[in-house]
Coordinates of C-alpha atoms and ligand atoms in Angstrom, one line a residue:
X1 CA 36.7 -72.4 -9.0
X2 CA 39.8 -70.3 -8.2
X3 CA 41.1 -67.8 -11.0
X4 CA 44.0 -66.7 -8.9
X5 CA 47.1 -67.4 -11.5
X6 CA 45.2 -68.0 -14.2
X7 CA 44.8 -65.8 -17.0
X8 CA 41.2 -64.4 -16.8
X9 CA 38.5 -64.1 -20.5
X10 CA 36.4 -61.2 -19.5
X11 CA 34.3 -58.1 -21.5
X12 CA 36.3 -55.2 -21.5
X13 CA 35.1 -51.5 -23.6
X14 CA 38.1 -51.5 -26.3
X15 CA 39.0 -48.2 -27.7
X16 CA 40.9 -49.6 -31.4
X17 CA 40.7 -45.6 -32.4
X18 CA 40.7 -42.0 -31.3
X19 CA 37.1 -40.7 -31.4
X20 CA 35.7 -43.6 -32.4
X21 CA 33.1 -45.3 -30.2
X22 CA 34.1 -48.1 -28.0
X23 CA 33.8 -52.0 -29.0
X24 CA 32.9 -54.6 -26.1
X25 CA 35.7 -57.3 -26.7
X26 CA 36.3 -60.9 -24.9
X27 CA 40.1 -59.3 -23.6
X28 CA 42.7 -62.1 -21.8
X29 CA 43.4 -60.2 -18.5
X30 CA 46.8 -62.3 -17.4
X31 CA 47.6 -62.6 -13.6
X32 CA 49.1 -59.9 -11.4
X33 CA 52.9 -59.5 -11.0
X34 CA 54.9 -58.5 -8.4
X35 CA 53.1 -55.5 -6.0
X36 CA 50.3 -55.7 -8.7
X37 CA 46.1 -56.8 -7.7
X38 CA 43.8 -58.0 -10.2
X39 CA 40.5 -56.2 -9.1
X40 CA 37.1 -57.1 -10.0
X41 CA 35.3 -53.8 -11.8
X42 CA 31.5 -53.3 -10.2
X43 CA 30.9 -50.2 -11.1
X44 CA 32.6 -47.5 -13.3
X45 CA 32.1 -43.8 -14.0
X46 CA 33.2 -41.5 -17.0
X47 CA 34.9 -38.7 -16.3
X48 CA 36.4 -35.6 -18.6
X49 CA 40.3 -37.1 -18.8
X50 CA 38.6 -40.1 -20.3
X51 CA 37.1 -38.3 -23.4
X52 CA 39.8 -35.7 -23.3
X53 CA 42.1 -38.9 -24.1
X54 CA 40.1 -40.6 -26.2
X55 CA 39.7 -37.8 -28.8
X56 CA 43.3 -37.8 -28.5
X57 CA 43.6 -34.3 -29.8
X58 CA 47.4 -33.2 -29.5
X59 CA 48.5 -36.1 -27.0
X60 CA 50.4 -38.8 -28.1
X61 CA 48.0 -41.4 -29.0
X62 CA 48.1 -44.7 -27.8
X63 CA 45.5 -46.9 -29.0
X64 CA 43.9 -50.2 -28.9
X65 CA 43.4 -48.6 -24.9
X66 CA 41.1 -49.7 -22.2
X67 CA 40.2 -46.2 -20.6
X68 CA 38.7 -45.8 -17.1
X69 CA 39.6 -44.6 -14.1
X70 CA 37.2 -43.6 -11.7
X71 CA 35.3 -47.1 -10.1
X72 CA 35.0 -49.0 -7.6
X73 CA 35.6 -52.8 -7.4
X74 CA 36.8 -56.1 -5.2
X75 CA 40.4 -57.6 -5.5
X76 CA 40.3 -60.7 -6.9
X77 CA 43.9 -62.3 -6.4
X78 CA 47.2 -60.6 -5.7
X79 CA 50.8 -60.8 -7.1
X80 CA 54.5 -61.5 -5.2
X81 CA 55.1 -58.9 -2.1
X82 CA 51.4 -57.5 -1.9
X83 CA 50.6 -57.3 1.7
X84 CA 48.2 -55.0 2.9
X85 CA 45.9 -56.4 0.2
X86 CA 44.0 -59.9 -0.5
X87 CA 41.4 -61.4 -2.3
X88 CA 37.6 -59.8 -1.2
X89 CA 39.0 -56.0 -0.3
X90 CA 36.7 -53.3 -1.6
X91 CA 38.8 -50.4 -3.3
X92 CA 38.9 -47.7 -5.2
X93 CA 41.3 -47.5 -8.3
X94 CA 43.1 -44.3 -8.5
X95 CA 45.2 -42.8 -11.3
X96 CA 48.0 -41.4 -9.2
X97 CA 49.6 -43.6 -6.4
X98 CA 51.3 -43.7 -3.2
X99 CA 54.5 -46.3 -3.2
X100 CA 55.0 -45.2 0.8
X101 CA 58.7 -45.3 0.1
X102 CA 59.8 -42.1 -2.2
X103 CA 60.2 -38.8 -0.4
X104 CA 56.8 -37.0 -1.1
X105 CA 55.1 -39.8 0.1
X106 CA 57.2 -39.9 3.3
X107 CA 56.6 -36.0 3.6
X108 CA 53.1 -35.3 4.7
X109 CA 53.5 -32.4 2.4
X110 CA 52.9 -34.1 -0.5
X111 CA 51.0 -36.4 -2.4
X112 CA 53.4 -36.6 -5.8
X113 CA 54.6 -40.2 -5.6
X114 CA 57.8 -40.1 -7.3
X115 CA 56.6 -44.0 -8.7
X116 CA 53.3 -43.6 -9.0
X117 CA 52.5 -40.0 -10.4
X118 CA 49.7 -40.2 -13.1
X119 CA 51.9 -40.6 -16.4
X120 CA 49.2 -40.1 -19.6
X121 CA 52.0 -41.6 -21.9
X122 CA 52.4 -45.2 -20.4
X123 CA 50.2 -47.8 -21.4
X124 CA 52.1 -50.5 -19.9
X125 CA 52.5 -51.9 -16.2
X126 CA 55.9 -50.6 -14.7
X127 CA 57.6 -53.8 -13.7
X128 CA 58.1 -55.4 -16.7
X129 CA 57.1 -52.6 -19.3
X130 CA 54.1 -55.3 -20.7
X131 CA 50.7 -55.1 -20.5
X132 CA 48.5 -57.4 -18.7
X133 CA 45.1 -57.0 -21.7
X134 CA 45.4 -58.9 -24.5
X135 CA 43.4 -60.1 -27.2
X136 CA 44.4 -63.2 -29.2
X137 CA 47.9 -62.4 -28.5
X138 CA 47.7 -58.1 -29.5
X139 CA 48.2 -56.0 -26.5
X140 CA 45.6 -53.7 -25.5
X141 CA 46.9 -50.7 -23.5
X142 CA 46.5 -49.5 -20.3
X143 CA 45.4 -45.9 -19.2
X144 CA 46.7 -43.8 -16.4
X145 CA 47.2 -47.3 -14.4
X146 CA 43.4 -48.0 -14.1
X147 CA 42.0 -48.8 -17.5
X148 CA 38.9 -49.8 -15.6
X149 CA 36.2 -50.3 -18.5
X150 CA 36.7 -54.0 -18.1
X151 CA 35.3 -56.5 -15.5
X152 CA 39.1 -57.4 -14.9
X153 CA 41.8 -55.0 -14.8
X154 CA 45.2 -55.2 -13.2
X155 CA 46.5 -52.3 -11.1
X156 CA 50.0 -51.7 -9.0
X157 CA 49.0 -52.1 -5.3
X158 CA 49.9 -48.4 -4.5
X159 CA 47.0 -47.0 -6.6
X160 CA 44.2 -49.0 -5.0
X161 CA 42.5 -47.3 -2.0
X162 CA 41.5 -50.4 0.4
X163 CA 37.5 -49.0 1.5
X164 CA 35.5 -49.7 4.0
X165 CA 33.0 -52.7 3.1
X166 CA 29.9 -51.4 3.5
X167 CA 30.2 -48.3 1.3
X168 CA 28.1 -48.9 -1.8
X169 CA 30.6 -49.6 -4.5
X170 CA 27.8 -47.6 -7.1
X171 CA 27.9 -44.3 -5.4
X172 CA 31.6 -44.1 -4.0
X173 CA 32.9 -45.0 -7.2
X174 CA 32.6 -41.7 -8.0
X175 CA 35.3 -40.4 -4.9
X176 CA 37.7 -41.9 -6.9
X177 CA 38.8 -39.1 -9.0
X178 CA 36.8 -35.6 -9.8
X179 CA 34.8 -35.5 -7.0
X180 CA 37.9 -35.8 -4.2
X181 CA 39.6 -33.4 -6.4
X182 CA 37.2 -30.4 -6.3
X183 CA 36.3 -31.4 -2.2
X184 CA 40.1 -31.8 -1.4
X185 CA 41.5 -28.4 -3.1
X186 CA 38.7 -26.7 -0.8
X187 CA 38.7 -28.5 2.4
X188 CA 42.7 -29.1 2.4
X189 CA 43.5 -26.5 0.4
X190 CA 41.6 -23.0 0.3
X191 CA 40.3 -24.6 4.2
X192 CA 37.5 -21.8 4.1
X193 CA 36.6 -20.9 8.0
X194 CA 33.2 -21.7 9.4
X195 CA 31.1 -18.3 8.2
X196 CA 33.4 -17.4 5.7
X197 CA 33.0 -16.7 1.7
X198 CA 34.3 -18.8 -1.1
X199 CA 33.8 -18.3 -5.4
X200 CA 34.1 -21.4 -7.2
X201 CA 35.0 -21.0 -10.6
X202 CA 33.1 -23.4 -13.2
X203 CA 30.4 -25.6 -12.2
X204 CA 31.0 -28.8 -13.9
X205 CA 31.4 -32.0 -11.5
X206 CA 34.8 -30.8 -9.9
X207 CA 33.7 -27.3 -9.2
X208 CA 30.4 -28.5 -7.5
X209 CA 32.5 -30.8 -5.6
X210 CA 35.0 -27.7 -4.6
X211 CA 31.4 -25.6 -3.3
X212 CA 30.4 -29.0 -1.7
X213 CA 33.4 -28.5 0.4
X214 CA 32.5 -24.9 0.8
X215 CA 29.3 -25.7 2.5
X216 CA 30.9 -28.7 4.6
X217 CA 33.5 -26.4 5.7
X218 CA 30.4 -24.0 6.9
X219 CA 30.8 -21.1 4.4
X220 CA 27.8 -18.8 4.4
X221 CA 28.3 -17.5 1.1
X222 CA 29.2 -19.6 -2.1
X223 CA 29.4 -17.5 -5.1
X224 CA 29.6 -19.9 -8.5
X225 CA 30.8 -18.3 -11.5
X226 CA 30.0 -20.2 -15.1
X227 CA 29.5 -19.2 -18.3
X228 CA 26.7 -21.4 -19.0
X229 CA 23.5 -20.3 -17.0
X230 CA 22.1 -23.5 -16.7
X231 CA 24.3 -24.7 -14.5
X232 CA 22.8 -22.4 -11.8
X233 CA 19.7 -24.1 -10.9
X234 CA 21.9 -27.5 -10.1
X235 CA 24.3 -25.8 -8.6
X236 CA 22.4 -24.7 -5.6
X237 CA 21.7 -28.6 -4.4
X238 CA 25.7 -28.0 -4.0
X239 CA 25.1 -25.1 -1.5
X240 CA 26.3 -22.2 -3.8
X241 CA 23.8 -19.0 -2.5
X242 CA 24.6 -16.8 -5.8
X243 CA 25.5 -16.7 -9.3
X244 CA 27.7 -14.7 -12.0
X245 CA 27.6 -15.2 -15.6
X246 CA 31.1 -12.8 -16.2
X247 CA 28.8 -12.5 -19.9
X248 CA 26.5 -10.7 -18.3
X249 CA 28.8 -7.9 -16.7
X250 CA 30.8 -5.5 -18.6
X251 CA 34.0 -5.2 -16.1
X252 CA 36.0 -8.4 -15.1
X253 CA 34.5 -10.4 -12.8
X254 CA 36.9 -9.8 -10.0
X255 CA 35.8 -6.2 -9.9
X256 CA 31.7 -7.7 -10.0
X257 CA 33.1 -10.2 -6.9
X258 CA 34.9 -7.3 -4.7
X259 CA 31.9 -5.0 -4.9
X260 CA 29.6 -8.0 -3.7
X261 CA 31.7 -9.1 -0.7
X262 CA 33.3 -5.3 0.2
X263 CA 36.4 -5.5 -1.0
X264 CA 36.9 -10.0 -2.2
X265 CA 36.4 -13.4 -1.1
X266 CA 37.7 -15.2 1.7
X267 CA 38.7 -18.3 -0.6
X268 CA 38.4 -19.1 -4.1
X269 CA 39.0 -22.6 -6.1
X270 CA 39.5 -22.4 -9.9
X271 CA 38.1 -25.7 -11.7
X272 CA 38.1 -24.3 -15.3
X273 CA 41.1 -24.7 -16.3
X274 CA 40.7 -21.1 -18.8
X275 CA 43.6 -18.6 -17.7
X276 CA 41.5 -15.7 -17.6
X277 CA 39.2 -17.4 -15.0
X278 CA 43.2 -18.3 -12.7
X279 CA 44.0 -15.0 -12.8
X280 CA 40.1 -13.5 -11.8
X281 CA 40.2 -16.3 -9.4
X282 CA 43.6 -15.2 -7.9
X283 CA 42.7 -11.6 -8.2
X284 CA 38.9 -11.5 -6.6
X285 CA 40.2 -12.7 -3.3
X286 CA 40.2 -9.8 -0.2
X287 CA 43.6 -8.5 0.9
X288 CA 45.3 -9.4 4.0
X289 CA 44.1 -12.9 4.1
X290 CA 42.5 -13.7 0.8
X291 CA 43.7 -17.7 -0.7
X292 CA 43.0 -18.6 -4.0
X293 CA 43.7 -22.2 -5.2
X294 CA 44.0 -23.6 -9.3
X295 CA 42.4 -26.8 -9.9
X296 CA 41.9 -27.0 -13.4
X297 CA 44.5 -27.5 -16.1
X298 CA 45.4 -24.9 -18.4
X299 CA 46.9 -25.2 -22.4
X300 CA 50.3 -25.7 -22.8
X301 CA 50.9 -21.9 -23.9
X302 CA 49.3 -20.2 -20.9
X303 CA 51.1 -17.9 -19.1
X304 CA 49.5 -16.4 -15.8
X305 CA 50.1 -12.9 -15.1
X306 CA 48.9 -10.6 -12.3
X307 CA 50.3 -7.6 -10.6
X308 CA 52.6 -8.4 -8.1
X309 CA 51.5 -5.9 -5.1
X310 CA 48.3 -8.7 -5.4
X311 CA 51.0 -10.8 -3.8
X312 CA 52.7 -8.2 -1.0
X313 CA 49.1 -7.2 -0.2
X314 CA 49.3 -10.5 1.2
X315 CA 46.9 -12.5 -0.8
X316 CA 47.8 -16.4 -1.8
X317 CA 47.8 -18.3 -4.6
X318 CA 48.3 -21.9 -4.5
X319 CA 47.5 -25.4 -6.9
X320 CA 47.0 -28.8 -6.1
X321 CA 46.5 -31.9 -7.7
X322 CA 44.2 -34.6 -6.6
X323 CA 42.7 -31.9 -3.9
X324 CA 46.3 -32.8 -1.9
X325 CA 45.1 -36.4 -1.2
X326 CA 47.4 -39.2 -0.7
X327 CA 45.3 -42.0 -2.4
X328 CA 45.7 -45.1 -0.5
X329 CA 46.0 -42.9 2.8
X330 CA 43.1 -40.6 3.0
X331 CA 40.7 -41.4 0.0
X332 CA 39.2 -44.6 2.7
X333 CA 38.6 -41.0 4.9
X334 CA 36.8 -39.5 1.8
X335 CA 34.3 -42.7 1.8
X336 CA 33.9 -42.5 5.7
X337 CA 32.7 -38.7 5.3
X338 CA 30.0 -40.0 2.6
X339 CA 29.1 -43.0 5.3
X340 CA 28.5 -40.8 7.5
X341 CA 26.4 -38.5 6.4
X342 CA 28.9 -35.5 5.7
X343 CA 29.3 -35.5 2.5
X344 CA 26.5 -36.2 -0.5
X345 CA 27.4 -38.2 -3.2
X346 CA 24.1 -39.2 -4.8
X347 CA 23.7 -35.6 -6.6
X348 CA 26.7 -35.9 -8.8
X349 CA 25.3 -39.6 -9.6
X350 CA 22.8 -37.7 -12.8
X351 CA 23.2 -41.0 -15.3
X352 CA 23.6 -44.8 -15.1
X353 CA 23.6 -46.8 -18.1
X354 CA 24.6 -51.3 -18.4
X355 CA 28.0 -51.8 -19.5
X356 CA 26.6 -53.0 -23.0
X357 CA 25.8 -48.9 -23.5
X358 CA 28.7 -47.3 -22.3
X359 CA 29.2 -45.1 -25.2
X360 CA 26.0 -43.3 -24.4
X361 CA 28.1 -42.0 -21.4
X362 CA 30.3 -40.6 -23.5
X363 CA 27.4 -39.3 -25.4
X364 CA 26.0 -37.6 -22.0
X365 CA 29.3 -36.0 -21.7
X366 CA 29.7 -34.7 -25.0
X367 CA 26.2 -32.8 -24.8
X368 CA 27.4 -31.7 -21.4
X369 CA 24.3 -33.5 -20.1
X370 CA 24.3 -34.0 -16.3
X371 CA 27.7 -34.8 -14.0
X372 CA 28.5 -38.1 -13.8
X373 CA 26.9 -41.6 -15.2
X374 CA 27.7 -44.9 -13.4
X375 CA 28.5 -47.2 -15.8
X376 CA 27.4 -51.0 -14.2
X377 CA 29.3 -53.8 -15.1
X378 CA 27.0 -56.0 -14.2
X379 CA 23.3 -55.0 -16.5
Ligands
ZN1 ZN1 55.8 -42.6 -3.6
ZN2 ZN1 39.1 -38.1 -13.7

């Protein structure tokens, strides 16, 4: 029988409270509106901007949500003027879009969708300020456009990355957000040379994913820099060849990184998100042609602040968001590098748990216990 139209009764993972742990709820998902899909959720992963919203410690809050962002699932039906979707597409849910029609996303310099640009506050759809959850009549908001801990969810068209159908929905669910990230500010951004040297700043799932792009890229050394030593052992499945704990030296780390590689490191890719680390990051890259690029987010308050002759002795220092990817046009790229052997997914994959026990994901990632748990929708 055909759902298309109709509103769907499905489980979805209701957060009613910041911090608290998540209820499974019978939600009313109601049908797609104009240049919005209703996808099918197979398979769902948590990832930090999840709990980081949930705790809901200095955002706004916005509760009853349905979090969720990094999955993989099928389109189910479509709403008014969606085209290059239909019913039976794998994709990828994304919390940043591409509309195709503003000016970033006609530039290929940028992937900022005027439309579509991740917005933390909104938990409604844009075209009619509503959202599509409900439960005996009571909204239940969206998050960052996704809000895939549900079996339905209801997404504008230009956040869904169409995928090829072959690609295991269970393992590149995970390309969806962190792991793109950390791989795209290294390959598209730092772009390390074949033989070259790159430090990745904290090893958590993004950073791994930045040296994973290290050693695709062909760099011969990877240096990973973390506080916590027991990242190390992991980390070297990710091709990093050495290891700093900055608690272990007694001089800033860029000093500990120039007297390793005479003088700095060809690239480096910040994923912390801690200023001090930007500003070692920025300054333990070589003269001349050194590139360092940020990743992770700092507090509202920071300030970063370095010497300028690091600048006129021609070193670089650039950001990106979403590792420069436009969603819908090169994530489907992102999936053909794992389909073909390039890149390796299956390491960041540590945890999978049924649906029924997703808040022992967010119990995994409290304990900073593994990288990344699959969360199946289906036991
Ligand atoms: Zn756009
Ligand atoms: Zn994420």
């Amino acid at each position: 029988m055909s759902t298309d139209g109709q509103t769907i009764r499905c489980r979805a993972a209701v957060a009613w409270e910041a911090g608290k742990p998540l209820v499974i709820e019978q939600v009313e998902v109601a049908p797609p509106q104009a240049m919005e899909v209703r996808v099918k959720i197979l398979f769902t992963s948590l990832c930090h901007t999840d709990v980081y919203f949930w705790e809901a410690k200095g955002q706004t809050p916005v509760f009853p949500r349905i979090f969720g962002h990094e999955a993989g699932g099928v389109v189910e039906s479509v709403g008014e003027g969606v085209t290059d979707l239909q019913p039976g597409d794998h994709v990828l849910p994304v919390f940043t879009g591409e509309c195709k029609e503003c000016r970033p996303c006609k530039s290929e310099e940028s992937n900022l969708c005027e439309l579509l640009r991740i917005n933390t506050d909104r938990g409604v759809m844009l075209n009619d300020g509503k959202a599509r959850f409900s439960i005996r009549g009571q909204p239940i908001y969206h998050f960052i456009g996704t809000s895939t801990f549900s079996e339905y969810t209801v997404v504008h068209v230009g956040c869904l990355a169409k995928i090829n159908p072959a690609a295991p929905l269970d393992k590149v669910c995970v390309l969806s957000c962190g792991i793109s990230t950390g791989l795209g500010a290294t390959l598209n951004v730092a772009k390390p040379k074949k033989g070259s040297s790159v430090a990745v700043f904290g090893l958590g799932a993004v950073g791994l994913a930045a040296a994973e792009g290290a050693r695709i890229a062909g760099a011969s050394r990877i240096i990973g820099v973390d506080l916590n030593a027991n990242r190390f052992e992991e980390a070297k499945k990710f091709g990093v060849t050495e290891f700093i704990n900055p608690k272990d030296h007694s001089k800033p780390v860029q000093e500990v990184i120039a007297e390793m590689t005479g003088g700095g490191v060809d690239r480096s890719v910040e994923c912390t998100g801690s200023i001090n680390a930007m500003i070692s990051a920025f300054e333990c890259v070589h003269d001349g042609w050194g590139v360092a690029v940020l990743v992770g987010v700092p507090s509202r308050d920071d300030a970063f602040k370095t010497h300028p002759m690091n600048l006129l002795n021609e070193r670089t220092l650039k950001g990106t968001f979403f590792g420069n990817y436009k969603p819908r046009t090169d994530i489907p790229s992102v999936v053909e590098k794992y389909m073909n052997k390039e890149l390796e997914v299956e390491k960041f994959i540590t945890h999978s748990v049924p649906f029924s026990e997703i808040n022992k994901a967010f119990e995994y990632m409290l304990k900073g216990d593994g990288l990344r748990c699959i969360i199946r929708m289906e036991a």
